[in-house]
Every structure is written in C-alpha cells, then in structure tokens.
Short mmCIF file of C-alpha atoms in Angstrom, two decimals:
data_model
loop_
_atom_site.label_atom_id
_atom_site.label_comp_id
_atom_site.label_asym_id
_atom_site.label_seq_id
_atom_site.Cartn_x
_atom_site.Cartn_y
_atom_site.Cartn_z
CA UNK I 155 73.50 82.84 63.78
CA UNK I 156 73.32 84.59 60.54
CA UNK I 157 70.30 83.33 59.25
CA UNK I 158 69.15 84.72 63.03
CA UNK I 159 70.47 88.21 62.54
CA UNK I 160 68.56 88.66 58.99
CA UNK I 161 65.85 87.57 60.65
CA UNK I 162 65.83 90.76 63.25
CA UNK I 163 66.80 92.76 60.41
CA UNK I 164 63.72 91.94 58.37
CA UNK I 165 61.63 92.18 61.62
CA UNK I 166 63.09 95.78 62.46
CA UNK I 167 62.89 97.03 58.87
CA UNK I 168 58.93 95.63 58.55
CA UNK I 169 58.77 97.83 61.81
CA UNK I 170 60.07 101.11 61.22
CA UNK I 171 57.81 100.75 57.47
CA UNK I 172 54.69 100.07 59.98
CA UNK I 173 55.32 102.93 62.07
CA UNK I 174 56.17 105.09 58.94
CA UNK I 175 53.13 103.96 57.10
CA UNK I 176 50.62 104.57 60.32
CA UNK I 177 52.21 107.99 61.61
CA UNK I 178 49.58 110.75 61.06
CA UNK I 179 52.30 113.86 61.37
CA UNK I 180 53.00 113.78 58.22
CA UNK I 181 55.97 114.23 58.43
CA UNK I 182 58.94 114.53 55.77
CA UNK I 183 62.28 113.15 56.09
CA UNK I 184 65.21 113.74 53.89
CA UNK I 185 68.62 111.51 52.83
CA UNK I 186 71.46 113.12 54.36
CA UNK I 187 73.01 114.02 51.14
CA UNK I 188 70.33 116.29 50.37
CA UNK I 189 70.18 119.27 52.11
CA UNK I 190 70.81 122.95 52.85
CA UNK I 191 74.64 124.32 51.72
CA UNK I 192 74.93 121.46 48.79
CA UNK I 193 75.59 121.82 45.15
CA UNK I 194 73.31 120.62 42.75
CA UNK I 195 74.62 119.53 39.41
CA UNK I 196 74.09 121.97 36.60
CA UNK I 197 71.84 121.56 33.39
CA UNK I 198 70.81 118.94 34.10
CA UNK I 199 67.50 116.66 35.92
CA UNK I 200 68.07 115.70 39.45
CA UNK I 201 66.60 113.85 41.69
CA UNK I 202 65.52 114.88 44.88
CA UNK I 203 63.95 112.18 47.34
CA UNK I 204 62.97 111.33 50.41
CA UNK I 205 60.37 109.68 53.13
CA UNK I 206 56.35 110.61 54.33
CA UNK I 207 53.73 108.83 54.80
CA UNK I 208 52.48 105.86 51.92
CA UNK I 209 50.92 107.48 49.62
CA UNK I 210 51.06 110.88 50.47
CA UNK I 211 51.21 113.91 48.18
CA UNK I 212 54.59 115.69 48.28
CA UNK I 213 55.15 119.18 46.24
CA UNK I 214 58.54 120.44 45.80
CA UNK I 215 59.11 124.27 44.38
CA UNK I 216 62.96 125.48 43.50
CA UNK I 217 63.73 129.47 43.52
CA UNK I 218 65.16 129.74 40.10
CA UNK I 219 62.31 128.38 38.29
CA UNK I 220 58.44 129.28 38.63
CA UNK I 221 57.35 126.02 38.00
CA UNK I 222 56.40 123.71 40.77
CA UNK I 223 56.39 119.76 41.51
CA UNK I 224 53.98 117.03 42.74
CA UNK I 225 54.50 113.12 43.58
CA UNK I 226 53.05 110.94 45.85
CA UNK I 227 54.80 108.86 48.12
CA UNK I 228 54.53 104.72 47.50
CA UNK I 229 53.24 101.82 49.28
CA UNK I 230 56.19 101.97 51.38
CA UNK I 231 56.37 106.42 52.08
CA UNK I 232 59.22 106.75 49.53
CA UNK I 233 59.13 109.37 46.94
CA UNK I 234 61.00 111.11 44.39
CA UNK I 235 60.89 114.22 42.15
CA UNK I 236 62.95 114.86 39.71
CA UNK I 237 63.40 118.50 38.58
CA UNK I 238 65.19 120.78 35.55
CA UNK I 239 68.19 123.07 37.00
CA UNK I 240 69.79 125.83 34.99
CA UNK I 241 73.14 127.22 34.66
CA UNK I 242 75.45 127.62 37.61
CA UNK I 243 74.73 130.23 39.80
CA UNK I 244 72.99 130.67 43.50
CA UNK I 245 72.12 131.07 46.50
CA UNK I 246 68.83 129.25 46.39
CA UNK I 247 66.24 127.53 48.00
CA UNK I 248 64.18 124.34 47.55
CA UNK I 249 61.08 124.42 49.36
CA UNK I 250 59.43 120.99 50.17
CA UNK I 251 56.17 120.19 51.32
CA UNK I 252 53.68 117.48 52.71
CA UNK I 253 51.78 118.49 56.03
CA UNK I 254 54.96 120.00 57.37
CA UNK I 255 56.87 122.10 55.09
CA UNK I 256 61.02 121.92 54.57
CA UNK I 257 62.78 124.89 53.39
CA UNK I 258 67.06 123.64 52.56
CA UNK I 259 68.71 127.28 51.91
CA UNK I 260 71.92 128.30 50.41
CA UNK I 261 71.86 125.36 47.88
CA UNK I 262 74.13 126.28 45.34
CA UNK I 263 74.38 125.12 41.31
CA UNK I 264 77.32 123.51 39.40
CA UNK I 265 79.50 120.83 39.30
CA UNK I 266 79.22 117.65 41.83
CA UNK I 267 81.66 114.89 41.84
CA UNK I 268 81.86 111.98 43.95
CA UNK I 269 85.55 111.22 45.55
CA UNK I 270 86.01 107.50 47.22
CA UNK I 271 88.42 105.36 48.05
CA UNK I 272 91.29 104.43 50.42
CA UNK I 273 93.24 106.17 53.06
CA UNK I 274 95.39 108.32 50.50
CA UNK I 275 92.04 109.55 49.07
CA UNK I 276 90.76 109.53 52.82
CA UNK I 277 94.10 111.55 54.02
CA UNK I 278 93.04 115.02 55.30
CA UNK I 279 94.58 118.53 54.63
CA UNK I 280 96.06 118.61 58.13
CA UNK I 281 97.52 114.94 57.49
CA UNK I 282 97.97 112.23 59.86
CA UNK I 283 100.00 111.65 62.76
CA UNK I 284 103.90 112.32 61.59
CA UNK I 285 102.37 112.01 57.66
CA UNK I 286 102.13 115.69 56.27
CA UNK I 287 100.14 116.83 53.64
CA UNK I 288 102.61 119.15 51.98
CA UNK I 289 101.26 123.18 51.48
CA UNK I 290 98.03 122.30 53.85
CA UNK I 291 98.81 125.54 55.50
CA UNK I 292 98.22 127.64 52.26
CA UNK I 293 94.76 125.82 51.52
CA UNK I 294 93.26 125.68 55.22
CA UNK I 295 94.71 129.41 55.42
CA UNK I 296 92.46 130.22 51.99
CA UNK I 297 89.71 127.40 52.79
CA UNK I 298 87.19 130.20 53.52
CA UNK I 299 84.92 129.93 49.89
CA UNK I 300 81.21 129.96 49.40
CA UNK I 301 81.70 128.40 46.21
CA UNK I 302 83.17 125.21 47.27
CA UNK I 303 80.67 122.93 49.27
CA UNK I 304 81.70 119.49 51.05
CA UNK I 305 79.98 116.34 52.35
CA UNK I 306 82.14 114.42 54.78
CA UNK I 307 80.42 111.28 55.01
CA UNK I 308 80.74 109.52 58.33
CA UNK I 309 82.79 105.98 58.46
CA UNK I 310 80.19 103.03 58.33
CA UNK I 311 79.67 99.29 57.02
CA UNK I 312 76.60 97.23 56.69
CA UNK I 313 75.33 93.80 56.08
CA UNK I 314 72.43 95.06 53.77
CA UNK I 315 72.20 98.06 51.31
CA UNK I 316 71.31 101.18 53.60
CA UNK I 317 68.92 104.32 52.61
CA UNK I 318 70.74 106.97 54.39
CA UNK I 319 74.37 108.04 55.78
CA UNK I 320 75.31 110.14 58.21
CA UNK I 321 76.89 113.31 57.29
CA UNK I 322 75.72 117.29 56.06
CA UNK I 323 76.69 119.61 53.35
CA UNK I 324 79.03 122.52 54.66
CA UNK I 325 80.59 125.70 52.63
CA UNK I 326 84.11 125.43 52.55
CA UNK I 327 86.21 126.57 55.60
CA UNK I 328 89.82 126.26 56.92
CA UNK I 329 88.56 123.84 59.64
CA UNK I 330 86.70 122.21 57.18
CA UNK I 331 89.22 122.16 54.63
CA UNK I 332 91.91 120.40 57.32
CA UNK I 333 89.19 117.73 57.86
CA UNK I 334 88.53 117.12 54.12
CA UNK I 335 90.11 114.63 51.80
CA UNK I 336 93.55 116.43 50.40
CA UNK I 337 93.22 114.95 47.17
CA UNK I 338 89.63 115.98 46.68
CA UNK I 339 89.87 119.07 48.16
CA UNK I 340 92.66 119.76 45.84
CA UNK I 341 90.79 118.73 42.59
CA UNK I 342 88.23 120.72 43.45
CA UNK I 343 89.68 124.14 44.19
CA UNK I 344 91.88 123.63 40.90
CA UNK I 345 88.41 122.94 39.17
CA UNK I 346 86.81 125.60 40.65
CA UNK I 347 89.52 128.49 40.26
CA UNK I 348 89.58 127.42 36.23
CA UNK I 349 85.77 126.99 35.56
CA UNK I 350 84.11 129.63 38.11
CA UNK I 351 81.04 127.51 39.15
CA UNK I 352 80.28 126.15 42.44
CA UNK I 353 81.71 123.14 43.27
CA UNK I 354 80.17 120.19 45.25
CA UNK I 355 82.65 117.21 46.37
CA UNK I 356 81.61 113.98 48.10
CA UNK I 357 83.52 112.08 50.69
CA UNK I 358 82.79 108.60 51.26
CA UNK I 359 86.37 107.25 51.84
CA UNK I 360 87.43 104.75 54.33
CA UNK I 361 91.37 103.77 54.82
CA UNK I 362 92.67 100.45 54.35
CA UNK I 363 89.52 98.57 52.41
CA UNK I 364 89.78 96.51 49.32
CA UNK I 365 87.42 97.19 46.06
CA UNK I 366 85.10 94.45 46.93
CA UNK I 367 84.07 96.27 49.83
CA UNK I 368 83.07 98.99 47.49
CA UNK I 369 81.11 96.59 45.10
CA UNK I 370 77.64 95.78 45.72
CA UNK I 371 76.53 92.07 46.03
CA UNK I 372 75.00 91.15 42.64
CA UNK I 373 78.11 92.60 41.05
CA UNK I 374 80.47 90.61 43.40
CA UNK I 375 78.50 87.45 43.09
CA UNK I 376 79.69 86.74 39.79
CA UNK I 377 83.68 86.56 41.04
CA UNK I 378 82.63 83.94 43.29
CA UNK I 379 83.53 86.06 46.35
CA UNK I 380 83.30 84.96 49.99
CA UNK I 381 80.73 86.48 51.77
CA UNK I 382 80.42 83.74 54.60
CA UNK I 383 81.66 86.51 56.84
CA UNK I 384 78.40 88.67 56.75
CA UNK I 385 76.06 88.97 59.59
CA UNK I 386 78.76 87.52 61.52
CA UNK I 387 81.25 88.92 64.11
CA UNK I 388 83.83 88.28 61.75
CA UNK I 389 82.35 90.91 59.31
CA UNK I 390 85.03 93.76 59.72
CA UNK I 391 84.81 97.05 57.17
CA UNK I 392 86.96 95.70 54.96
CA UNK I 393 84.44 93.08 53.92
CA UNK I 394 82.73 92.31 51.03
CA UNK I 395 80.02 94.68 50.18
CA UNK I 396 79.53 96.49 53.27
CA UNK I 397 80.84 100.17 52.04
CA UNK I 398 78.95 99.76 48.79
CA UNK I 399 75.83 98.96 51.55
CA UNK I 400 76.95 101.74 53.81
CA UNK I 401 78.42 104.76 52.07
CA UNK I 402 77.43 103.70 48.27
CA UNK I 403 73.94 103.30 48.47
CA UNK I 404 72.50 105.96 50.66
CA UNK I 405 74.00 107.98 47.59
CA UNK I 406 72.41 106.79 44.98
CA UNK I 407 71.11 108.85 42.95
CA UNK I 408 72.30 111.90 43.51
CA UNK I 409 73.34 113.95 40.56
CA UNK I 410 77.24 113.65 40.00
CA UNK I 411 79.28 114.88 37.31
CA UNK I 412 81.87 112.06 37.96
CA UNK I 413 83.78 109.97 40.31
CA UNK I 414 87.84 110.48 41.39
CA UNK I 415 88.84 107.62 43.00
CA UNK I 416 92.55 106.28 44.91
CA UNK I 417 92.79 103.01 46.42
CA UNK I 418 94.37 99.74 45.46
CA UNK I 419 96.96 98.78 48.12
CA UNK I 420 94.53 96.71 49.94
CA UNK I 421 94.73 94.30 47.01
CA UNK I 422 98.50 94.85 46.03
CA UNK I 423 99.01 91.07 47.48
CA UNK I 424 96.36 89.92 44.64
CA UNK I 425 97.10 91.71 41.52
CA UNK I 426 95.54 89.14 39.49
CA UNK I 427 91.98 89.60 38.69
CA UNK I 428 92.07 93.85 40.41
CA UNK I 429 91.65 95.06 36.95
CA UNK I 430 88.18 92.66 36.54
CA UNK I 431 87.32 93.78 39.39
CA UNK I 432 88.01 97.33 39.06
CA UNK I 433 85.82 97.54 36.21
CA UNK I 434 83.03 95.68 37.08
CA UNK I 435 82.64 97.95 39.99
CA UNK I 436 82.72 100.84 37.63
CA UNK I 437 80.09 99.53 35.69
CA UNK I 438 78.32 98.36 38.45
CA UNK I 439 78.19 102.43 39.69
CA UNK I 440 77.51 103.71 36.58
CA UNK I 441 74.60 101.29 36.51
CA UNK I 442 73.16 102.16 39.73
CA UNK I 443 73.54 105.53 39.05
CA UNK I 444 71.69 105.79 35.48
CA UNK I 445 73.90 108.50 34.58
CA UNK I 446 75.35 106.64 31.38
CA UNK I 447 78.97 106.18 31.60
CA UNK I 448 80.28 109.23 33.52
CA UNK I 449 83.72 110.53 33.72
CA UNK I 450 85.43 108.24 36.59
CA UNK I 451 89.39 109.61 37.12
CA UNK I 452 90.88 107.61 39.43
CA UNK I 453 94.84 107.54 40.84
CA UNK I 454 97.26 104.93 40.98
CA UNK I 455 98.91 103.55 43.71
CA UNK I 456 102.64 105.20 44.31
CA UNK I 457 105.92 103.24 44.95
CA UNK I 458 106.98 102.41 48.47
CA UNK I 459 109.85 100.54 49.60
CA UNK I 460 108.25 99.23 52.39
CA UNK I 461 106.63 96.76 50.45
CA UNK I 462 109.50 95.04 49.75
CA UNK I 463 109.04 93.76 53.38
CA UNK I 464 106.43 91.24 51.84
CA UNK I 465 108.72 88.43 50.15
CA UNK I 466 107.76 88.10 46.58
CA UNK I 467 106.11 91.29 46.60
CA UNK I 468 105.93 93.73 43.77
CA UNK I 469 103.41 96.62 43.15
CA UNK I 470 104.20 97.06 40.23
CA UNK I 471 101.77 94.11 39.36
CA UNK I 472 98.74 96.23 40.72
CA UNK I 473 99.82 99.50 39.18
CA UNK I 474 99.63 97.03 35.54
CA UNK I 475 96.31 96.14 36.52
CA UNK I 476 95.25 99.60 37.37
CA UNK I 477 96.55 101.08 34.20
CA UNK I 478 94.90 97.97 31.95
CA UNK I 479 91.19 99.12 33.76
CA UNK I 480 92.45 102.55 31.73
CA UNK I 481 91.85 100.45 28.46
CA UNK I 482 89.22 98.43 29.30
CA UNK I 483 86.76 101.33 30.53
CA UNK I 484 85.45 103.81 28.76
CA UNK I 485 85.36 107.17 29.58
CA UNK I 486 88.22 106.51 32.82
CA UNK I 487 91.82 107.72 33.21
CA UNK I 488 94.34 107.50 35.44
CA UNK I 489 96.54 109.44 37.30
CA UNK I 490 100.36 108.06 37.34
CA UNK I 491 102.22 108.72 40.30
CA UNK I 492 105.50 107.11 39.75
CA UNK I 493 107.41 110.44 40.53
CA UNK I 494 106.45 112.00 43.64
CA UNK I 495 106.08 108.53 46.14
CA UNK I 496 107.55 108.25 49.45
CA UNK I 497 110.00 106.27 50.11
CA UNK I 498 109.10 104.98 53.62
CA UNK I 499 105.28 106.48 53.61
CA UNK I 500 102.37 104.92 51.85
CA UNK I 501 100.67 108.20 52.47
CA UNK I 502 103.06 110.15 49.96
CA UNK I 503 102.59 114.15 51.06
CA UNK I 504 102.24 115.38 47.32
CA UNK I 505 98.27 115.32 47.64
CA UNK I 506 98.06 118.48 45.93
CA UNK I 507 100.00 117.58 42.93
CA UNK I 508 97.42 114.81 42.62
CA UNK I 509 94.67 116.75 43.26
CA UNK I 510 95.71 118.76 39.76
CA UNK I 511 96.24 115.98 37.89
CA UNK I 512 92.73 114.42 38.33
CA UNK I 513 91.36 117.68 37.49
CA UNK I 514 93.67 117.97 34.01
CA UNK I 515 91.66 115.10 33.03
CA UNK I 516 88.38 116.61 33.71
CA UNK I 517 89.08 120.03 32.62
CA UNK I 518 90.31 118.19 29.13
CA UNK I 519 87.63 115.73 28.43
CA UNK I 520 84.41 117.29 30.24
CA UNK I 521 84.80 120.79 30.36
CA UNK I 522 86.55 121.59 26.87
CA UNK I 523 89.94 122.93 28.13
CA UNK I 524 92.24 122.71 24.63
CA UNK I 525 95.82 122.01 24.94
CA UNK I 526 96.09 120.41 28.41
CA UNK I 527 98.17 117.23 28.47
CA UNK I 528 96.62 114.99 30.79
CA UNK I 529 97.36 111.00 32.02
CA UNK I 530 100.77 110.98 30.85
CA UNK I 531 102.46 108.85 28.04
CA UNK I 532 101.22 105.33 27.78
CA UNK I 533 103.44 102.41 26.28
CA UNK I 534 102.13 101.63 22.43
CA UNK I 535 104.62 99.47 20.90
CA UNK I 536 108.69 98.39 20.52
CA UNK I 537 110.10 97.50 17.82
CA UNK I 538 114.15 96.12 17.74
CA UNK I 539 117.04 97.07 16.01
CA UNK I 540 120.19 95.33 16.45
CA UNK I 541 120.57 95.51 19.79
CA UNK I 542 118.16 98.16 20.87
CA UNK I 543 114.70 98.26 21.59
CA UNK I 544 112.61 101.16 20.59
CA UNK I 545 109.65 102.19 22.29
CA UNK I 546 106.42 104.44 21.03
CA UNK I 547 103.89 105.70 23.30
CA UNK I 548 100.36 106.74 23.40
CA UNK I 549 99.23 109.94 24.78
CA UNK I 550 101.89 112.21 24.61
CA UNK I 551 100.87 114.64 21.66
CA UNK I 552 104.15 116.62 21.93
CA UNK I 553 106.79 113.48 22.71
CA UNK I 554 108.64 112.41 25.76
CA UNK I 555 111.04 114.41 28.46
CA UNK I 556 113.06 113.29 30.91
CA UNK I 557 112.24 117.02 33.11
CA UNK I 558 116.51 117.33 33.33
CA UNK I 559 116.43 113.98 35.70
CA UNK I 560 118.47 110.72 34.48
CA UNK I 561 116.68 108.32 32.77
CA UNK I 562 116.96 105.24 35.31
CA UNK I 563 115.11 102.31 36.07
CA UNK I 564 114.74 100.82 32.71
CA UNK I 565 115.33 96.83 32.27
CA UNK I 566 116.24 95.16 29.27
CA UNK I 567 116.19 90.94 28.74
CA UNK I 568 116.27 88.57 25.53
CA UNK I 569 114.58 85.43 24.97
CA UNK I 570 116.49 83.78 28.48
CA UNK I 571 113.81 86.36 30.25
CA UNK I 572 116.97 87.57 32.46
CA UNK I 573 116.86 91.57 33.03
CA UNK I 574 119.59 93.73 32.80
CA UNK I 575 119.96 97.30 34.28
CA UNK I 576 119.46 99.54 30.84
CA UNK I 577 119.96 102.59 29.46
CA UNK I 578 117.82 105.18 28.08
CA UNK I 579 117.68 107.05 25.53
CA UNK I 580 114.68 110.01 23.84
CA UNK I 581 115.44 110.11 20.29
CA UNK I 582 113.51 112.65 17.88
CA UNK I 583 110.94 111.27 15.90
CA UNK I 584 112.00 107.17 17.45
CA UNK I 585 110.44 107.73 21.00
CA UNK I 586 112.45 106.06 23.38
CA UNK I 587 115.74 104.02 22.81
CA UNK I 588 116.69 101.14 25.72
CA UNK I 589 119.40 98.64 25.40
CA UNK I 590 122.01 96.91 27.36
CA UNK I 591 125.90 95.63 26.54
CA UNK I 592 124.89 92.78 28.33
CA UNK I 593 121.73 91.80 25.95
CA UNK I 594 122.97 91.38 22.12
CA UNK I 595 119.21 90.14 21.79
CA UNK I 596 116.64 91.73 23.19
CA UNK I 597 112.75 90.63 23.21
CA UNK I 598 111.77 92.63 26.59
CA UNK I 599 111.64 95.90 28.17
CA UNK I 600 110.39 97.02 31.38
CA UNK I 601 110.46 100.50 33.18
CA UNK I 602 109.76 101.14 37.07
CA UNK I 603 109.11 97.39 37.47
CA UNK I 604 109.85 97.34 41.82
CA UNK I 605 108.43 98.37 44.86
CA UNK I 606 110.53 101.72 44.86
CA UNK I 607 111.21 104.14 41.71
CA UNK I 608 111.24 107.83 41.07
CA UNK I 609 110.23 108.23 37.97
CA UNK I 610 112.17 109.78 35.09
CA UNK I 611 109.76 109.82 31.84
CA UNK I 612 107.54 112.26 31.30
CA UNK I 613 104.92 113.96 28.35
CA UNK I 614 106.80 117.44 27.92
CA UNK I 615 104.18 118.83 30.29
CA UNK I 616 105.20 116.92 33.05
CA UNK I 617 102.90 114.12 33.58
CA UNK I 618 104.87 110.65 34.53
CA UNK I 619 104.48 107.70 32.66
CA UNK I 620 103.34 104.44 34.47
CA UNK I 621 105.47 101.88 35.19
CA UNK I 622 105.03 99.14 32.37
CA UNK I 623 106.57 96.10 30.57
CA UNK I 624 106.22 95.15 27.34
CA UNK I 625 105.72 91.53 28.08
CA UNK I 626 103.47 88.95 29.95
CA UNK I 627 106.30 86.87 31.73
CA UNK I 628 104.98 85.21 35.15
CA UNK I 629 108.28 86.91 36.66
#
C-alpha cells in the first residue's frame, strides 16, 4: 500500500511538471509566503522565487532600487532571484515579469522572524475555549499597525517535502491579532515598539506535535526513527516528518532574522534523547536555510500539576533537556518559565510575559540593546561547607533575588541520594546558600525538581531561573 501511494505521488508530480513545462501562457506563479503586505528582511540578499515555464526568462524590478533582475527558469519552471534590500522603510513594490506581469504592493522592509511550535506557541490572542490569554483585550483593541505584518500559515502534514503552503501576508489588525499566535504576536509588538522597523512574523504552529514532526527525514534518519507509519492511514500530524514536509519546507528560503520557538510537552514522556533531538533539528534548519547559524530563542515548557496524573512522571526531566540544548547550540537561548505556570492549564495565560522575554534576548544579542538581562540565572557550580551547599550561577551579571517571594522548592540529599525539603538562602558575594537539619552531608541539590512549582529565584531583573539539579542521579 505504501509503496502504491508513492507510486501516484510520483505519477501526479511527473504530471503537473508536464503540464507546467508544455503550458504556453506563460504564466507566473508565486510561493504563498511571498507576496503583497509581507516584510522583507533588511540589509540583507533575499530570495525571491517562484514557477513559469522551463526555461523561461523571468525579470524582477524592486521600487527602492533602480536596478533590475533577470533569471531563467530550469528544466523543471523553477526559478529564483536573489536581490540587495536597504534599510527599513516602505511601502513598496516588487514588480515581476515573464509573459504576464505580477505587481505584490505594500511590501514592507525590516525584521522577519519565523515563530513554530506547539499549541502554547499556536494559542491565539483571543485564547481557547475556557483558556484566556491574559490582556488580549488591550492588544486586539491596539492591533490596528501597518508596521506589523503576519503570515498565518494554514494547518497541514505531508508524506513528502511540499513547495508551497497555504496562507497570505496581512497588516496587523484586531481580528487579526485575536487569530495570531499570543506569544509571537507579543514578541513582535515589544520588538517593534523598541526598534521602529517593520516587523514580519511567521506562523507555522500546530498544537500537540512532537519535534520529530518538525525534523526533516535525512536529519531524523540518523535517530533511527520509525517512519513505517508514512503513506499509510496511520500517518496522523503528529508523525515523523510531515510538518517539516508541510509547513517547513514551502518556507525555505525565505529571509528570516531568526526563529522563536515553544513546544516540548509532546515529548515530556521521553526526556531522554529531546535535547539530541532538539539540536539536530536546529541545525538541520539552519542548514536548509543557508543563513549561518541564526538567532533561534525558544521557550520552555511551564509546570503543571496535571502531569502528575502520569505515574512516574516528571517534567522537570524535559525542562533539563531543554535547558542543556541552551549549551549545546550556539547562538540559542531560552526562555524559563518556572514562575508564571498554571496550575491546572497547560496553556498558562501569561503569553505576553513570554512574548517579552523572547524579545529581551533578541533585543540583547541581535539588535545591540546594552544592559538588558535576558534568559535568567543558569546553575554554574556548588561547592560545600559543613553542612551547606553553595551554589554560583551563570548569567546573572548583577546576582540573584528572590522578587520579595519565599525561597521554596529547594531539595537537599547526601551520598544516600534521599532529598530533603531545604532552605534557601542569597548571600552577598556566595550566591545561593541551601542546606537541611536533616542532611549533615550533603553531595546534591536540586531546585523546582516536580511537575508543579512557582518559582522563587530570579536575576535582579526578574527573569526566573530554570529548574535544575546539580547531579545526574537516575531518580
């Protein structure tokens, strides 16, 4: 049966290339993602691409610049042009021509980033049913703004890589704003209102996938991953490979600035191996892409009791393996969200909050913002005294704060590997201080290490640390 369905696959395809190659319209047809209202990314060469006939002359003229372009289309009526773009600015125009002539109007220049993920990247303004997005109101109210343009990219999976999505560029609006990812949305009105450019978001999100869906087949091939399921009815969206296929590739290349990314409780059950994964993905983009190693921000998953219906369950695992991909990478960082989950939701309402905190990242390491704090403080080392453990951390230039809340959900254990409730302590100039009566010994510390926390340890500008552990224990 499968070997059947590539077989009417490869019969279509060598079809619709026929009909292409023999039509004498000459016509032009463009990817979805490139189009009239979009944002081109600044200073920079983009491509610009598209169908015609094989081997058909295609010219291409932009209104900021007096030069003009040629290329002819290959064997198989694919082209592309890649052309110069200046500073930020706009309205302009891109004219396009073969036979017929396309004119895409309003096109805008600055920043583009590419948002993906999982439902809480996928949740809009407006919310979902009995899930609220808290202060929508205030950004669908203001959503009206030229400078903010948005590609909602239609849900879709596919057994092979595809060439085009379905989807259009719009200017920000308070309808469109309520339909738009919260988190994106957010990042990119914070972005926009400190760096005055246009801004161009992406939306290829799809709720409740795992990565491998988002990873393209060469890369997952060398995991070993199961792929039995494709060109099957079994083959589901949450397969492997078919959003890479789907709402990856059609993409590809379009200029981007970066990537913000939030998903990882579709794997929470297999922690083990995420961060490998994780990466290669990464890579795997950045590859595809030939962009070099862009910025890629991405948020980790928040606590939620309700995984502590699963027996044996803790997420803390996956939030390890999402802040280890942090050190792997280069040129990534992550979000913590330790602070502001939901107890009962896995949709926690604080998209805005994390909206900001992506774009503290990008406004410190890719648009020169001095003097942001950004990521929060990352467990460096512990050394012991007596009966007390002391902690330094990474990435807080100015030390730790509590923000006037308790300091809970600290454990302590010695060489038994037994935890004990402990307290904590911020000491000047000695980081953090966590001990026990209970542990005259201690070898271990861990901090937010369960399902549910609210966390209490911040950088003095309020960004939570992850939940961590400073060992490797199987339990």
């Amino acid at each position: 049966m499968n070997q059947f369905r590539r077989f009417l696959f490869q019969i279509s395809l060598l079809v619709g290339l026929l009909a292409a190659s023999n039509s004498s319209l000459g016509q032009i047809k463009l990817p979805a993602v490139i189009g009239s209202n979009m944002v081109l990314q600044q200073q920079s060469n983009v491509p610009i691409w598209g169908w015609a006939n094989k081997n058909q002359k295609i010219q291409l003229s932009a209104s900021w610049s007096n030069e003009s372009f040629e290329v002819k289309a290959n064997k198989l009526g694919k082209w592309m042009i890649t052309i110069p773009t200046p500073e930020a600015g706009g309205p302009y125009s891109l004219t396009i021509s073969a036979d017929k002539k396309i004119v895409l109007s309003n096109v805008m220049i600055g920043e583009v980033w590419l948002c993906s993920g999982q439902s809480n990247m996928e949740m809009p303004f407006k919310g979902f049913n009995n899930q609220p997005v808290y202060g929508s109101n205030d950004y669908i109210a203001a959503g009206n703004n030229s400078s903010i343009r948005l590609f909602n990219m239609k849900n879709a999976f596919a057994e092979f890589p595809q060439e085009d999505c379905k989807g259009a560029w719009a200017v920000s609006s308070p309808e469109g704003v309520a339909n738009f990812s919260a988190v994106a949305y957010s990042f990119a009105k914070y972005l926009q209102d400190k760096l005055g450019v246009p801004i161009g978001v992406i939306n290829s999100t799809w709720g409740g996938t795992r990565v491998e869906a988002w990873m393209n087949k060469e890369t997952l091939s060398e995991f070993g991953a199961d792929m039995t399921v494709l060109g099957t009815d079994k083959m589901k969206f949450q397969s492997p490979t078919v959003l890479y296929n789907a709402m990856i590739n059609p993409i590809i290349p379009f200029g981007i600035k970066g990537a913000i990314w939030y998903q990882g409780e579709s794997n929470s059950n297999q922690p083990k191996g995420y961060t490998d994964l994780f990466a290669a993905m990464i890579k795997s983009w950045r590859g595809l892409w030939n962009q070099g190693d862009f910025p890629f921000y991405y948020v980790q998953i928040c606590p939620m009791q309700n995984y502590g219906k699963t027996e044996g369950k803790n997420t803390a695992e996956i939030r390890e393996a999402q802040l280890q991909t942090m050190k792997y990478v280069p040129n990534t960082g992550m979000v913590s969200t330790l602070d502001i989950g939901h107890q009962w939701m896995i949709h926690p309402p604080e998209k805005i909050t994390i909206g900001k905190r992506l774009a503290y990242w990008a406004l410190a390491k890719d648009y020169g913002f001095k003097g942001i704090q950004y990521g929060g403080p990352v467990y460096k080392s512990m050394e012991i005294e007596e009966n007390k453990a002391y902690l330094k951390f990474d990435n807080a230039p100015l030390g730790l704060s509590n923000m006037g809340k308790e300091l809970n959900d600290f454990l302590i254990a010695g060489e038994d590997k037994v935890f004990y409730p402990a307290k904590a302590l911020i000491v000047l100039r000695k980081g953090l201080v966590v001990w026990s009566d209970e542990v005259k010994n201690p070898v271990a510390v861990r901090y937010g290490w369960s399902n549910w926390v609210v966390g209490s340890l911040f950088d003095t500008a309020g960004n939570p640390a992850s939940s961590f552990r400073t060992d490797d224990w199987e339990k």
